[in-house]
Amino acid sequence: MTQKPQAKFLKDYQPPSHQVDHIDLNFDLSPKKTVVTAKYQLTANDHQTSVELDGVDLKLISLKVNGQAHNEYEVTDTKLIIANLPSKFELEVGTEIAPELNTSLEGLYLSDGAYCTQCEAEGFRKITYFFDRPDVLATYAVTVIGDSSFPYLLSNGNKVDEGTLENGKHFVKWEDPFKKPSYLFALVAGEFDLLVDSFKTKSGRDVKLQIFVDKGNLSKAPHAMESLKKSMKWDEERFDLEYDLDIYMIVAVDFFNMGAMENKGLNVFNSACVLANQETATDRDYHVIESIVGHEYFHNWTGNRVTCRDWFQLSLKEGLTVFRDQEFSSDLGSRALNRIDAVNAMRTHQFAEDAGPMAHPIRPEKVIEMNNFYTVTVYNKGAEVIRMMHTLLGESGFQQGMKLYFERHDGQAVTCDDFVNSMADATGTDLSQFKLWYSQFGTPKLKVRTQYNENQCQYQVEIEQVHAEQDPIQSPLHIPVAIELLDGEGGKIDIEHPEVRQGRVIELKEEIQTFTFSDISEEPTLVLLEDFSAPCILEYDYSTTQLCHIAMFATSDYARWEALQQLYTQQIREYVADQKHEFVLSQELSAVLLSLFDNKPKDLAILAEYITIPNFDTLSAGYAQVPVEALCKAIDELESQIAQLLQGVLKAFYNETQESGSLSATDVAVRALKNRSLYYLSLTGEDVMASLNAQASSANMTNKLGALRSAVNAEHRLADELMDNFDKQWNHDLLVMDKWFALQATKKADACIDNILSLYEHPCFDKSNPNRVRALVGTFARTNPKQFHREDGAGYKLLADLICELNQLNPQNASRIITPLLSFKRFDEKRQGLMKAQLERLSSIENLSDDLFEKIDKALN
């Protein structure tokens, strides 16, 4: 590139030059030539005589100031600069855009023939010239004009007018009475099937609910509708928050960069996050849809009614709303399973991000391309920071803080500090030190040492905070550490200590702190970071015996799962460190695993998680230099050993346990354990052909995919036949085929890469569709380390080749799938060289997007 893109810094924030209270938008839709007319009044904040408005890929066709043509302006690639202006004036701007040429899926574009917008973070500037920043809040009136072949013309707010026009066109006018930033604007126009329902709010208002889906998909919309109604009810009951418009709409589209978008009253969703029936969607899909529908609905208050002052504050809305959707899922389902999900996301993805070149605080200090900061750090670590506040303040204190937050800031664009201040002021809690979490990046380590004094019956726990050298915050953080003490029989020892909250939470505020527990009659087993009470790495020299004791007797399902994860990790690390010895499952761990089936938990889905080992990414985080081959071999060996050990009990459970195919928690749990059982049985040499064929022929997608996954992972001789049959049965349904593409990406054989390249020509594959790309190539790069990290570099080249194509086609999607290449320094010298060569090649391509430039530049420098 001849000129590097320039970073923006949080410290340089300046308020907008002008105020805009209301904007009128008129859209005359056409694929090649949509005309957008924007009319709004500007009031200068500081005697400004000129204004700079954001705009990209726009054709300016008219400009009026106070109703008169105005010629004192300049148009650049990114701005419309207008000079010689009064302090208060009405501006009318006409622009022309071509939605059918917009493959970036930002601004206004076509998704399979339907008009659709995506404006977060900075897509509104591709629609018209405006202040495309979150701290300019205005009410919107939107008139959409379209051909009669587009019966639905949708936008934010309430419908106030509609009618027919000449030349076969019609119009609909929408008004949103609540002020919002431009990123929450939405427009959708097309022909859809429509599911209609209603919800009565706690104050007695009837809200119309509508879900728009592509023709023929109406049978897949009811679960999303039920999820929406559950979300609305839960938010009223748990947070005392009621919906505020007369209508709530969701539209499912096939071409969408994100999962969904919370535009005020008109949520635009990736169809993968809406459509589900048991023939086409797995139990996991049902859970994810419920969670995402909840997430976008909860944004109505935490993101829409109170929004971000600037994009550096993104975690203000996203971290808080992820916490809320996690609590929603936990209240409706299994708290332990949802916590395991959240922790796996942290350890698999977020810890790696913290340790890589894209490490950043949950409130970044600088940014080139904002799309790059829609990350697991901002979302998931941001949610963990909110959860720590909840742990420190308790449910009652947290709700007091939320109430004060809305009383102070409803209708405003605010900062992360404003949120923490509300929590502190509402409860009288000093959270000044806690705010360091918003500026800290890197994952803190907690080094724990314990000592038991038998004569004095005292148990000492010393905890030291350790931060990475590159971490900008070296001062001690305010960290809640939840603990439990178990006696020799597995009973819980009650903790009475002045510094322990709620009988389980100790607060770290210093670099090293020691806690002394008295009247402890025997040396206890210490359960640390129970419920993952803080996003930290724990360093404590647990013995196998102690971990087995926790796995058997800890109070919470989460703590038992965590102990088993550490036991699996211990076994793998021992093997990787000394591969001269045969991999042998320890007798103590073997005994614990067998005992799990003698004393099954009520929730069999928890048991399925107990016998699932950590994945490659989670395990590799423990190595300064990742031993790729040894780690892949150790994972295979451990799974094989578990399969052999549990073969008898798994076979008995699989053959003797039935489920009806319903979505009840019981049936979902049975399917989870039966599919995990089949996965392991497929590794043993057990004759599972009948089981694989039976499940693959099931009308339930969870069971069908369970069979295919087991066959592909075990490289069973039935695998290719089952995969071919699936292709023939489902190649009419692209979302279902995404599951098939993802399984193709996990094949362990060396032919995997050639197979992926051949699948580019598959009738269902489309490089312009983010779902297809993520399913095939994204899954390959993330979950197939054996082939992605091949010594010949073919995996790296495969990914880089596709990124080259996506650079101009869809920069956001290109930027999201490049992540596995960025941490090249964590691998051996040969792989480093191969990965770095691909990054250098990408850095030199013509017209490199800002999205890619930022990540590549950070990785290489």
XYZ file of N, CA and C in Angstrom, residues 84-180:
291
model
N -19.287 27.562 4.509
C -20.074 28.793 4.537
C -21.523 28.534 4.939
N -21.687 28.042 6.161
C -22.999 27.636 6.659
C -23.403 28.479 7.861
N -24.699 28.710 8.032
C -25.157 29.380 9.254
C -25.074 28.419 10.444
N -25.309 28.926 11.640
C -25.195 28.087 12.834
C -26.344 27.090 12.940
N -27.462 27.393 12.275
C -28.597 26.464 12.281
C -29.202 26.469 10.882
N -29.383 25.279 10.308
C -29.862 25.230 8.922
C -30.438 23.863 8.610
N -31.268 23.809 7.583
C -31.796 22.539 7.086
C -30.958 22.089 5.903
N -30.528 20.845 5.927
C -29.730 20.281 4.839
C -30.534 19.193 4.148
N -30.536 19.228 2.827
C -31.153 18.163 2.033
C -30.093 17.601 1.095
N -29.862 16.293 1.209
C -28.820 15.645 0.420
C -29.434 14.509 -0.387
N -29.205 14.505 -1.682
C -29.638 13.407 -2.544
C -28.444 12.587 -2.980
N -28.543 11.274 -2.785
C -27.448 10.384 -3.207
C -28.015 9.242 -4.034
N -27.123 8.632 -4.787
C -27.488 7.489 -5.619
C -26.553 6.336 -5.294
N -27.128 5.144 -5.073
C -26.324 3.964 -4.759
C -26.813 2.781 -5.587
N -25.970 1.746 -5.694
C -26.295 0.559 -6.489
C -26.251 -0.676 -5.593
N -27.355 -1.037 -4.975
C -27.355 -2.162 -4.031
C -26.866 -3.485 -4.627
N -27.148 -3.733 -5.905
C -26.771 -5.026 -6.475
C -25.260 -5.165 -6.658
N -24.534 -4.068 -6.639
C -23.079 -4.127 -6.773
C -22.372 -4.161 -5.418
N -23.141 -4.060 -4.340
C -22.570 -3.968 -2.996
C -22.382 -5.370 -2.408
N -21.194 -5.949 -2.602
C -20.917 -7.296 -2.077
C -20.336 -7.257 -0.669
N -20.063 -6.057 -0.145
C -19.479 -5.952 1.197
C -20.489 -6.289 2.288
N -21.790 -6.308 1.919
C -22.880 -6.565 2.868
C -22.892 -5.530 3.985
N -22.481 -4.304 3.663
C -22.588 -3.139 4.538
C -23.364 -2.070 3.792
N -24.138 -1.268 4.520
C -24.991 -0.293 3.866
C -26.237 -0.977 3.335
N -26.702 -0.578 2.144
C -27.879 -1.180 1.511
C -27.404 -2.112 0.399
N -27.849 -3.368 0.452
C -27.419 -4.361 -0.530
C -28.559 -5.327 -0.811
N -28.363 -6.221 -1.762
C -29.363 -7.219 -2.100
C -28.953 -8.575 -1.525
N -29.895 -9.232 -0.856
C -29.691 -10.576 -0.346
C -30.705 -11.486 -1.017
N -30.239 -12.238 -2.014
C -31.139 -13.120 -2.780
C -32.379 -12.360 -3.271
N -32.148 -11.168 -3.774
C -33.237 -10.402 -4.369
C -33.968 -9.470 -3.440
N -33.739 -9.594 -2.143
C -34.391 -8.701 -1.180
C -33.427 -7.591 -0.786
N -33.952 -6.388 -0.623
C -33.132 -5.279 -0.135
C -32.922 -5.433 1.367
N -31.720 -5.127 1.799
C -31.378 -5.322 3.206
C -30.292 -4.319 3.579
N -30.278 -3.884 4.846
C -29.216 -2.999 5.323
C -28.452 -3.640 6.464
N -27.203 -3.242 6.585
C -26.404 -3.509 7.785
C -25.571 -2.255 8.024
N -25.854 -1.570 9.104
C -25.210 -0.273 9.342
C -24.214 -0.266 10.494
N -24.233 -1.254 11.375
C -23.225 -1.306 12.433
C -21.972 -1.981 11.888
N -20.779 -1.393 12.070
C -20.554 -0.209 12.848
C -20.660 1.065 11.984
N -20.163 1.023 10.758
C -20.066 2.252 9.969
C -20.587 2.029 8.560
N -21.785 1.428 8.480
C -22.386 1.142 7.181
C -23.350 2.201 6.692
N -23.842 3.053 7.594
C -24.810 4.077 7.172
C -24.176 5.046 6.183
N -22.875 5.230 6.263
C -22.179 6.136 5.345
C -22.193 5.614 3.914
N -22.588 4.363 3.712
C -22.740 3.826 2.358
C -24.161 4.026 1.836
N -25.000 4.698 2.638
C -26.391 4.953 2.249
C -26.610 6.425 1.916
N -26.130 7.312 2.804
C -26.244 8.751 2.563
C -25.170 9.464 3.373
N -24.998 10.741 3.102
C -24.043 11.545 3.865
C -24.677 11.954 5.198
N -23.971 11.630 6.286
C -24.509 11.907 7.618
C -23.378 11.781 8.637
N -23.678 12.092 9.890
C -22.735 11.834 10.984
C -22.845 10.351 11.346
N -21.988 9.536 10.764
C -22.073 8.091 11.004
C -21.250 7.743 12.235
N -21.769 8.123 13.386
C -21.101 7.914 14.660
C -22.177 7.710 15.723
N -21.901 6.953 16.765
C -22.979 6.567 17.687
C -23.466 7.660 18.630
N -22.747 8.789 18.726
C -23.166 9.824 19.678
C -24.030 10.912 19.041
N -24.475 10.711 17.812
C -25.440 11.619 17.193
C -26.775 10.891 17.149
N -27.674 11.252 18.057
C -28.948 10.567 18.217
C -30.077 11.422 17.670
N -30.930 10.816 16.850
C -32.039 11.540 16.243
C -33.241 10.618 16.103
N -34.423 11.212 16.004
C -35.593 10.426 15.622
C -35.597 10.316 14.095
N -36.163 9.225 13.594
C -36.140 8.935 12.161
C -37.558 8.787 11.626
N -37.813 9.421 10.479
C -39.015 9.168 9.692
C -38.539 8.671 8.332
N -38.997 7.499 7.925
C -38.452 6.834 6.733
C -39.586 6.469 5.792
N -39.496 6.940 4.561
C -40.438 6.548 3.518
C -39.714 5.642 2.530
N -40.277 4.462 2.318
C -39.674 3.481 1.410
C -40.599 3.295 0.226
N -40.071 3.523 -0.970
C -40.833 3.369 -2.217
C -40.254 2.183 -2.970
N -41.112 1.251 -3.352
C -40.628 0.077 -4.053
C -41.649 -0.455 -5.034
N -41.174 -1.344 -5.885
C -42.032 -1.992 -6.861
C -43.025 -2.900 -6.147
N -44.176 -3.123 -6.754
C -45.200 -3.967 -6.134
C -44.736 -5.408 -5.964
N -43.677 -5.804 -6.659
C -43.128 -7.152 -6.475
C -42.420 -7.281 -5.133
N -42.256 -6.159 -4.442
C -41.714 -6.152 -3.078
C -42.854 -5.757 -2.131
N -43.692 -6.707 -1.736
C -44.876 -6.342 -0.946
C -44.554 -5.793 0.436
N -43.404 -6.164 0.982
C -43.070 -5.694 2.324
C -41.949 -4.662 2.245
N -42.253 -3.452 2.711
C -41.292 -2.354 2.771
C -41.167 -1.971 4.242
N -40.072 -2.343 4.867
C -39.948 -2.264 6.318
C -38.849 -1.304 6.733
N -39.077 -0.655 7.905
C -38.026 0.143 8.528
C -38.302 0.198 10.030
N -37.512 1.000 10.744
C -37.628 1.051 12.199
C -38.901 1.748 12.649
N -39.369 1.366 13.844
C -40.436 2.100 14.495
C -41.818 1.580 14.178
N -42.786 2.495 14.134
C -44.180 2.153 13.886
C -44.601 2.622 12.499
N -45.431 1.804 11.847
C -45.932 2.181 10.524
C -46.984 3.286 10.691
N -46.816 4.402 9.932
C -47.749 5.530 10.074
C -48.512 5.830 8.791
N -48.069 5.285 7.664
C -48.765 5.577 6.405
C -48.318 4.563 5.350
N -49.201 4.317 4.384
C -48.852 3.481 3.230
C -49.829 3.783 2.117
N -49.457 3.466 0.878
C -50.341 3.711 -0.241
C -49.731 3.283 -1.555
N -50.497 3.410 -2.640
C -50.034 3.038 -3.968
C -49.616 4.281 -4.732
N -48.684 4.074 -5.663
C -48.175 5.149 -6.501
C -48.303 4.745 -7.961
N -47.905 5.646 -8.832
C -47.941 5.334 -10.266
C -46.861 4.332 -10.628
N -46.972 3.771 -11.818
C -45.960 2.870 -12.389
C -45.778 1.592 -11.565
N -46.852 1.130 -10.937
C -46.790 -0.141 -10.222
C -45.989 -0.086 -8.941
N -45.802 1.088 -8.378
C -45.033 1.211 -7.141
C -45.968 1.488 -5.958
N -45.436 1.280 -4.768
C -46.172 1.623 -3.554
C -45.179 2.140 -2.526
N -45.698 2.690 -1.425
C -44.810 3.250 -0.411
C -45.322 2.876 0.973
N -44.411 2.874 1.925
C -44.746 2.733 3.340
C -43.892 3.738 4.100
N -44.523 4.412 5.093
C -43.781 5.362 5.915
C -43.723 4.859 7.351
N -42.524 4.957 7.926
C -42.273 4.502 9.296
C -41.729 5.661 10.125
N -42.136 5.701 11.392
C -41.598 6.696 12.324
C -41.138 5.994 13.594
N -39.916 6.306 13.991
C -39.364 5.769 15.239
C -39.320 6.920 16.241
N -40.131 6.854 17.292
C -40.190 7.987 18.236
C -38.996 8.066 19.181
N -38.177 7.035 19.203
C -37.031 7.014 20.115
C -35.766 7.421 19.367
N -35.022 8.334 19.949
C -33.786 8.765 19.312
C -32.793 7.606 19.235
N -32.090 7.538 18.118
C -31.111 6.472 17.930
C -29.972 6.966 17.053
